[in-house]
Amino acid sequence: MVSASTLVVFSVAALVLVVVPGPNNLYITARGIAQGRAAAVASAVGVETGTLLHIAAAAAGLSYLIARSAAAFTAVKWAGALYLVYLGIRTLASRDGAAARAAATQPLRKVFLEGVIVNVLNPKVILFFLAFLPQFVDPAAGSPALQIVVLGLTLLMFGIAADMVYALGAGTLSGLLRRRHRALRYVSGCVYLGLGVATALAGSGARSR
C-alpha cells in the first residue's frame, strides 16, 4: 500500500494542483453562470464522476496506451475540443430574453452527463494521471493498480472540494448577472470556446485540471 509519508506529499501536491483554475473548473463556472447553482453542482458531480473513470482507466493501463498512441491521443483531444466549441457556439447562438433562458436551461441529468464527457475527453487529465500520479507509485510496495486507486481517490476528494467551491461561487455570480442575459450568454459562450481552443492546443507535460 501507499506509505503515510508518500500519501502526505501526494496530498499536498494534489491540493495545490486542484485549486489552480483549469478546464474542468472553468467549465463548472460557465455552467453555473448560465444556469445557476444547482446546474453548477450537477456539472461538478459529473466532472468528478469522469475522474472516477480516469482512475479506473489509469489502473487498467488504458491511459498509458492512449498517451503512447499518437492517433488515440489526437482523437481524444479533438473530440474534447470540438465538444467544448459546440457548447460555446450553442450558447452564443441562443436568443436573448426569456427564449435565451429557456435555451440555456437543461435538465440536471443532461448537465451531469456533459460534465462527465468534458472531463473524460480532457487530454490534460489523462496526462496528469500519466505524468504526475505514477511518480508516487512504488512497485515494491504492492499492487501498482491498487496504489493508483488510493492516490486517485485522494485526488478525487480534493477535486470535489475545489469543484464545489467553484460551483457555489458560479451560482452566486449567476444571480448577480441574472438581469444581464446578454452578458451572461457571452461570458459562458466565450469560456466554452476558450476551453475548446485550450484543449486543442493541449500538449505533453500539462499539469492543470
PDB file of C-alpha atoms in Angstrom:
ATOM      1  CA  MET A   1       0.000   0.000   0.000  1.00  0.00           C
ATOM      2  CA  VAL A   2       0.949   3.673  -0.221  1.00  0.00           C
ATOM      3  CA  SER A   3       3.132   4.753   2.698  1.00  0.00           C
ATOM      4  CA  ALA A   4       1.939   7.509   5.009  1.00  0.00           C
ATOM      5  CA  SER A   5       4.777   9.839   4.011  1.00  0.00           C
ATOM      6  CA  THR A   6       4.099   9.335   0.314  1.00  0.00           C
ATOM      7  CA  LEU A   7       0.385   9.964   0.832  1.00  0.00           C
ATOM      8  CA  VAL A   8       1.081  13.201   2.708  1.00  0.00           C
ATOM      9  CA  VAL A   9       3.408  14.517  -0.021  1.00  0.00           C
ATOM     10  CA  PHE A  10       0.954  13.498  -2.735  1.00  0.00           C
ATOM     11  CA  SER A  11      -1.936  15.131  -0.865  1.00  0.00           C
ATOM     12  CA  VAL A  12      -0.103  18.447  -0.605  1.00  0.00           C
ATOM     13  CA  ALA A  13       0.815  18.378  -4.291  1.00  0.00           C
ATOM     14  CA  ALA A  14      -2.706  17.334  -5.324  1.00  0.00           C
ATOM     15  CA  LEU A  15      -4.255  20.118  -3.238  1.00  0.00           C
ATOM     16  CA  VAL A  16      -2.070  22.704  -4.961  1.00  0.00           C
ATOM     17  CA  LEU A  17      -2.958  21.313  -8.367  1.00  0.00           C
ATOM     18  CA  VAL A  18      -6.729  21.213  -7.905  1.00  0.00           C
ATOM     19  CA  VAL A  19      -7.063  24.767  -6.577  1.00  0.00           C
ATOM     20  CA  VAL A  20      -5.404  26.224  -9.692  1.00  0.00           C
ATOM     21  CA  PRO A  21      -8.165  27.032 -12.233  1.00  0.00           C
ATOM     22  CA  GLY A  22      -8.197  24.661 -15.185  1.00  0.00           C
ATOM     23  CA  PRO A  23     -10.605  23.486 -17.920  1.00  0.00           C
ATOM     24  CA  ASN A  24     -12.832  21.485 -15.580  1.00  0.00           C
ATOM     25  CA  ASN A  25     -13.114  24.330 -13.059  1.00  0.00           C
ATOM     26  CA  LEU A  26     -13.863  26.864 -15.772  1.00  0.00           C
ATOM     27  CA  TYR A  27     -16.478  24.578 -17.303  1.00  0.00           C
ATOM     28  CA  ILE A  28     -18.241  24.309 -13.945  1.00  0.00           C
ATOM     29  CA  THR A  29     -18.086  28.088 -13.582  1.00  0.00           C
ATOM     30  CA  ALA A  30     -19.522  28.635 -17.063  1.00  0.00           C
ATOM     31  CA  ARG A  31     -22.376  26.204 -16.425  1.00  0.00           C
ATOM     32  CA  GLY A  32     -23.147  27.873 -13.109  1.00  0.00           C
ATOM     33  CA  ILE A  33     -23.212  31.313 -14.721  1.00  0.00           C
ATOM     34  CA  ALA A  34     -25.513  30.037 -17.452  1.00  0.00           C
ATOM     35  CA  GLN A  35     -27.982  28.090 -15.333  1.00  0.00           C
ATOM     36  CA  GLY A  36     -27.389  28.668 -11.639  1.00  0.00           C
ATOM     37  CA  ARG A  37     -26.069  26.905  -8.577  1.00  0.00           C
ATOM     38  CA  ALA A  38     -27.911  23.580  -8.986  1.00  0.00           C
ATOM     39  CA  ALA A  39     -26.539  23.137 -12.505  1.00  0.00           C
ATOM     40  CA  ALA A  40     -23.037  24.071 -11.355  1.00  0.00           C
ATOM     41  CA  VAL A  41     -23.176  21.425  -8.625  1.00  0.00           C
ATOM     42  CA  ALA A  42     -24.523  18.845 -11.095  1.00  0.00           C
ATOM     43  CA  SER A  43     -21.707  19.612 -13.526  1.00  0.00           C
ATOM     44  CA  ALA A  44     -19.162  19.329 -10.688  1.00  0.00           C
ATOM     45  CA  VAL A  45     -20.519  15.903  -9.752  1.00  0.00           C
ATOM     46  CA  GLY A  46     -20.335  14.924 -13.423  1.00  0.00           C
ATOM     47  CA  VAL A  47     -16.736  16.110 -13.696  1.00  0.00           C
ATOM     48  CA  GLU A  48     -15.683  14.067 -10.675  1.00  0.00           C
ATOM     49  CA  THR A  49     -17.566  11.038 -11.983  1.00  0.00           C
ATOM     50  CA  GLY A  50     -15.333  11.432 -15.019  1.00  0.00           C
ATOM     51  CA  THR A  51     -12.374  11.423 -12.635  1.00  0.00           C
ATOM     52  CA  LEU A  52     -13.527   8.027 -11.357  1.00  0.00           C
ATOM     53  CA  LEU A  53     -13.441   6.769 -14.938  1.00  0.00           C
ATOM     54  CA  HIS A  54      -9.919   8.152 -15.338  1.00  0.00           C
ATOM     55  CA  ILE A  55      -8.856   6.366 -12.151  1.00  0.00           C
ATOM     56  CA  ALA A  56     -10.232   3.088 -13.467  1.00  0.00           C
ATOM     57  CA  ALA A  57      -8.580   3.636 -16.847  1.00  0.00           C
ATOM     58  CA  ALA A  58      -5.237   4.506 -15.269  1.00  0.00           C
ATOM     59  CA  ALA A  59      -5.371   1.448 -13.031  1.00  0.00           C
ATOM     60  CA  ALA A  60      -6.114  -0.703 -16.062  1.00  0.00           C
ATOM     61  CA  GLY A  61      -3.361   0.914 -18.128  1.00  0.00           C
ATOM     62  CA  LEU A  62      -5.697   2.444 -20.715  1.00  0.00           C
ATOM     63  CA  SER A  63      -4.480   5.997 -20.159  1.00  0.00           C
ATOM     64  CA  TYR A  64      -0.928   4.824 -20.792  1.00  0.00           C
ATOM     65  CA  LEU A  65      -1.959   3.236 -24.069  1.00  0.00           C
ATOM     66  CA  ILE A  66      -3.830   6.350 -25.199  1.00  0.00           C
ATOM     67  CA  ALA A  67      -0.886   8.634 -24.467  1.00  0.00           C
ATOM     68  CA  ARG A  68       1.534   6.256 -26.160  1.00  0.00           C
ATOM     69  CA  SER A  69      -0.610   6.113 -29.298  1.00  0.00           C
ATOM     70  CA  ALA A  70      -0.426   9.399 -31.189  1.00  0.00           C
ATOM     71  CA  ALA A  71      -3.601   8.593 -33.108  1.00  0.00           C
ATOM     72  CA  ALA A  72      -5.611   7.694 -29.984  1.00  0.00           C
ATOM     73  CA  PHE A  73      -4.450  10.758 -28.072  1.00  0.00           C
ATOM     74  CA  THR A  74      -5.200  13.053 -31.026  1.00  0.00           C
ATOM     75  CA  ALA A  75      -8.694  11.572 -31.343  1.00  0.00           C
ATOM     76  CA  VAL A  76      -9.433  12.155 -27.653  1.00  0.00           C
ATOM     77  CA  LYS A  77      -8.023  15.680 -27.787  1.00  0.00           C
ATOM     78  CA  TRP A  78     -10.035  16.762 -30.817  1.00  0.00           C
ATOM     79  CA  ALA A  79     -13.225  15.103 -29.596  1.00  0.00           C
ATOM     80  CA  GLY A  80     -12.982  17.098 -26.372  1.00  0.00           C
ATOM     81  CA  ALA A  81     -12.091  20.321 -28.193  1.00  0.00           C
ATOM     82  CA  LEU A  82     -14.957  20.005 -30.675  1.00  0.00           C
ATOM     83  CA  TYR A  83     -17.447  19.234 -27.915  1.00  0.00           C
ATOM     84  CA  LEU A  84     -16.464  22.357 -25.974  1.00  0.00           C
ATOM     85  CA  VAL A  85     -16.591  24.501 -29.131  1.00  0.00           C
ATOM     86  CA  TYR A  86     -20.064  23.085 -29.809  1.00  0.00           C
ATOM     87  CA  LEU A  87     -21.187  24.131 -26.317  1.00  0.00           C
ATOM     88  CA  GLY A  88     -19.781  27.622 -26.929  1.00  0.00           C
ATOM     89  CA  ILE A  89     -21.475  28.080 -30.294  1.00  0.00           C
ATOM     90  CA  ARG A  90     -24.767  26.760 -28.940  1.00  0.00           C
ATOM     91  CA  THR A  91     -24.623  29.208 -26.041  1.00  0.00           C
ATOM     92  CA  LEU A  92     -23.678  32.224 -28.183  1.00  0.00           C
ATOM     93  CA  ALA A  93     -26.341  31.379 -30.773  1.00  0.00           C
ATOM     94  CA  SER A  94     -29.144  31.262 -28.222  1.00  0.00           C
ATOM     95  CA  ARG A  95     -31.563  34.199 -28.243  1.00  0.00           C
ATOM     96  CA  ASP A  96     -31.877  36.937 -25.632  1.00  0.00           C
ATOM     97  CA  GLY A  97     -34.600  37.308 -23.045  1.00  0.00           C
ATOM     98  CA  ALA A  98     -36.944  34.529 -21.990  1.00  0.00           C
ATOM     99  CA  ALA A  99     -36.064  32.405 -25.019  1.00  0.00           C
ATOM    100  CA  ALA A 100     -32.392  32.535 -24.059  1.00  0.00           C
ATOM    101  CA  ARG A 101     -33.164  31.426 -20.523  1.00  0.00           C
ATOM    102  CA  ALA A 102     -35.246  28.544 -21.844  1.00  0.00           C
ATOM    103  CA  ALA A 103     -32.477  27.548 -24.268  1.00  0.00           C
ATOM    104  CA  ALA A 104     -29.814  27.731 -21.559  1.00  0.00           C
ATOM    105  CA  THR A 105     -31.816  25.691 -19.042  1.00  0.00           C
ATOM    106  CA  GLN A 106     -31.189  21.959 -19.327  1.00  0.00           C
ATOM    107  CA  PRO A 107     -32.254  19.001 -17.184  1.00  0.00           C
ATOM    108  CA  LEU A 108     -29.736  18.390 -14.428  1.00  0.00           C
ATOM    109  CA  ARG A 109     -29.197  14.862 -15.718  1.00  0.00           C
ATOM    110  CA  LYS A 110     -28.004  16.276 -19.022  1.00  0.00           C
ATOM    111  CA  VAL A 111     -25.793  18.810 -17.227  1.00  0.00           C
ATOM    112  CA  PHE A 112     -24.296  15.938 -15.219  1.00  0.00           C
ATOM    113  CA  LEU A 113     -23.566  13.921 -18.369  1.00  0.00           C
ATOM    114  CA  GLU A 114     -21.948  16.943 -20.022  1.00  0.00           C
ATOM    115  CA  GLY A 115     -19.628  17.240 -17.032  1.00  0.00           C
ATOM    116  CA  VAL A 116     -18.642  13.588 -17.392  1.00  0.00           C
ATOM    117  CA  ILE A 117     -17.953  13.977 -21.115  1.00  0.00           C
ATOM    118  CA  VAL A 118     -15.928  17.172 -20.700  1.00  0.00           C
ATOM    119  CA  ASN A 119     -13.674  15.500 -18.124  1.00  0.00           C
ATOM    120  CA  VAL A 120     -13.350  12.139 -19.875  1.00  0.00           C
ATOM    121  CA  LEU A 121     -12.346  13.868 -23.127  1.00  0.00           C
ATOM    122  CA  ASN A 122      -9.922  16.242 -21.386  1.00  0.00           C
ATOM    123  CA  PRO A 123      -6.406  15.187 -22.524  1.00  0.00           C
ATOM    124  CA  LYS A 124      -4.831  17.176 -19.708  1.00  0.00           C
ATOM    125  CA  VAL A 125      -6.457  14.879 -17.165  1.00  0.00           C
ATOM    126  CA  ILE A 126      -5.117  11.834 -18.990  1.00  0.00           C
ATOM    127  CA  LEU A 127      -1.639  13.344 -18.974  1.00  0.00           C
ATOM    128  CA  PHE A 128      -1.973  14.215 -15.299  1.00  0.00           C
ATOM    129  CA  PHE A 129      -2.546  10.571 -14.435  1.00  0.00           C
ATOM    130  CA  LEU A 130       0.408   9.596 -16.631  1.00  0.00           C
ATOM    131  CA  ALA A 131       2.995  12.244 -15.772  1.00  0.00           C
ATOM    132  CA  PHE A 132       2.241  13.089 -12.142  1.00  0.00           C
ATOM    133  CA  LEU A 133       0.476  10.311 -10.297  1.00  0.00           C
ATOM    134  CA  PRO A 134       2.851   7.445 -11.311  1.00  0.00           C
ATOM    135  CA  GLN A 135       5.726   9.269  -9.594  1.00  0.00           C
ATOM    136  CA  PHE A 136       4.165   8.253  -6.279  1.00  0.00           C
ATOM    137  CA  VAL A 137       3.667   4.584  -7.161  1.00  0.00           C
ATOM    138  CA  ASP A 138       6.235   2.199  -5.668  1.00  0.00           C
ATOM    139  CA  PRO A 139       6.176  -1.260  -7.342  1.00  0.00           C
ATOM    140  CA  ALA A 140       7.879  -2.686  -4.261  1.00  0.00           C
ATOM    141  CA  ALA A 141       5.052  -1.516  -2.013  1.00  0.00           C
ATOM    142  CA  GLY A 142       2.428  -3.806  -3.509  1.00  0.00           C
ATOM    143  CA  SER A 143      -0.049  -3.755  -6.360  1.00  0.00           C
ATOM    144  CA  PRO A 144       0.568  -0.663  -8.564  1.00  0.00           C
ATOM    145  CA  ALA A 145      -3.093  -0.727  -9.630  1.00  0.00           C
ATOM    146  CA  LEU A 146      -4.251  -0.577  -6.013  1.00  0.00           C
ATOM    147  CA  GLN A 147      -1.839   2.276  -5.282  1.00  0.00           C
ATOM    148  CA  ILE A 148      -3.191   4.191  -8.293  1.00  0.00           C
ATOM    149  CA  VAL A 149      -6.728   3.733  -6.969  1.00  0.00           C
ATOM    150  CA  VAL A 150      -5.760   5.006  -3.497  1.00  0.00           C
ATOM    151  CA  LEU A 151      -3.934   8.039  -4.910  1.00  0.00           C
ATOM    152  CA  GLY A 152      -6.689   8.681  -7.429  1.00  0.00           C
ATOM    153  CA  LEU A 153      -9.380   8.653  -4.742  1.00  0.00           C
ATOM    154  CA  THR A 154      -7.270  11.047  -2.679  1.00  0.00           C
ATOM    155  CA  LEU A 155      -7.137  13.395  -5.653  1.00  0.00           C
ATOM    156  CA  LEU A 156     -10.877  12.909  -6.136  1.00  0.00           C
ATOM    157  CA  MET A 157     -11.646  14.127  -2.599  1.00  0.00           C
ATOM    158  CA  PHE A 158      -9.645  17.318  -3.126  1.00  0.00           C
ATOM    159  CA  GLY A 159     -11.206  17.729  -6.557  1.00  0.00           C
ATOM    160  CA  ILE A 160     -14.740  17.506  -5.189  1.00  0.00           C
ATOM    161  CA  ALA A 161     -13.987  20.153  -2.570  1.00  0.00           C
ATOM    162  CA  ALA A 162     -12.425  22.532  -5.108  1.00  0.00           C
ATOM    163  CA  ASP A 163     -15.176  21.967  -7.681  1.00  0.00           C
ATOM    164  CA  MET A 164     -17.874  22.687  -5.130  1.00  0.00           C
ATOM    165  CA  VAL A 165     -16.219  25.987  -4.272  1.00  0.00           C
ATOM    166  CA  TYR A 166     -16.264  26.926  -7.961  1.00  0.00           C
ATOM    167  CA  ALA A 167     -19.839  25.668  -8.326  1.00  0.00           C
ATOM    168  CA  LEU A 168     -21.191  27.658  -5.393  1.00  0.00           C
ATOM    169  CA  GLY A 169     -19.271  30.742  -6.493  1.00  0.00           C
ATOM    170  CA  ALA A 170     -20.620  30.424 -10.015  1.00  0.00           C
ATOM    171  CA  GLY A 171     -24.157  30.083  -8.691  1.00  0.00           C
ATOM    172  CA  THR A 172     -23.742  33.357  -6.815  1.00  0.00           C
ATOM    173  CA  LEU A 173     -22.319  35.056  -9.892  1.00  0.00           C
ATOM    174  CA  SER A 174     -25.262  33.778 -11.910  1.00  0.00           C
ATOM    175  CA  GLY A 175     -27.633  35.527  -9.512  1.00  0.00           C
ATOM    176  CA  LEU A 176     -25.737  38.800  -9.875  1.00  0.00           C
ATOM    177  CA  LEU A 177     -25.926  38.560 -13.672  1.00  0.00           C
ATOM    178  CA  ARG A 178     -29.496  37.327 -13.832  1.00  0.00           C
ATOM    179  CA  ARG A 179     -30.714  40.680 -15.212  1.00  0.00           C
ATOM    180  CA  ARG A 180     -27.962  40.858 -17.816  1.00  0.00           C
ATOM    181  CA  HIS A 181     -28.836  37.966 -20.087  1.00  0.00           C
ATOM    182  CA  ARG A 182     -26.648  39.049 -22.993  1.00  0.00           C
ATOM    183  CA  ALA A 183     -23.542  39.434 -20.799  1.00  0.00           C
ATOM    184  CA  LEU A 184     -24.269  36.068 -19.169  1.00  0.00           C
ATOM    185  CA  ARG A 185     -24.590  34.398 -22.568  1.00  0.00           C
ATOM    186  CA  TYR A 186     -21.384  35.929 -23.914  1.00  0.00           C
ATOM    187  CA  VAL A 187     -19.378  35.079 -20.787  1.00  0.00           C
ATOM    188  CA  SER A 188     -20.498  31.442 -20.840  1.00  0.00           C
ATOM    189  CA  GLY A 189     -20.103  31.036 -24.597  1.00  0.00           C
ATOM    190  CA  CYS A 190     -16.644  32.591 -24.673  1.00  0.00           C
ATOM    191  CA  VAL A 191     -15.481  30.412 -21.782  1.00  0.00           C
ATOM    192  CA  TYR A 192     -16.605  27.282 -23.631  1.00  0.00           C
ATOM    193  CA  LEU A 193     -14.880  28.408 -26.837  1.00  0.00           C
ATOM    194  CA  GLY A 194     -11.717  29.260 -24.929  1.00  0.00           C
ATOM    195  CA  LEU A 195     -11.709  25.835 -23.301  1.00  0.00           C
ATOM    196  CA  GLY A 196     -12.122  24.225 -26.712  1.00  0.00           C
ATOM    197  CA  VAL A 197      -9.093  26.077 -28.056  1.00  0.00           C
ATOM    198  CA  ALA A 198      -7.067  25.258 -24.933  1.00  0.00           C
ATOM    199  CA  THR A 199      -7.957  21.581 -25.264  1.00  0.00           C
ATOM    200  CA  ALA A 200      -6.985  21.532 -28.933  1.00  0.00           C
ATOM    201  CA  LEU A 201      -3.602  23.053 -28.037  1.00  0.00           C
ATOM    202  CA  ALA A 202      -3.023  20.730 -25.082  1.00  0.00           C
ATOM    203  CA  GLY A 203       0.339  19.030 -25.204  1.00  0.00           C
ATOM    204  CA  SER A 204       2.637  16.895 -23.138  1.00  0.00           C
ATOM    205  CA  GLY A 205       3.612  17.928 -19.635  1.00  0.00           C
ATOM    206  CA  ALA A 206       0.262  19.548 -18.766  1.00  0.00           C
ATOM    207  CA  ARG A 207      -0.415  19.662 -15.049  1.00  0.00           C
ATOM    208  CA  SER A 208      -3.589  21.742 -14.842  1.00  0.00           C
ATOM    209  CA  ARG A 209      -7.007  20.247 -14.068  1.00  0.00           C
TER     210      ARG A 209
END
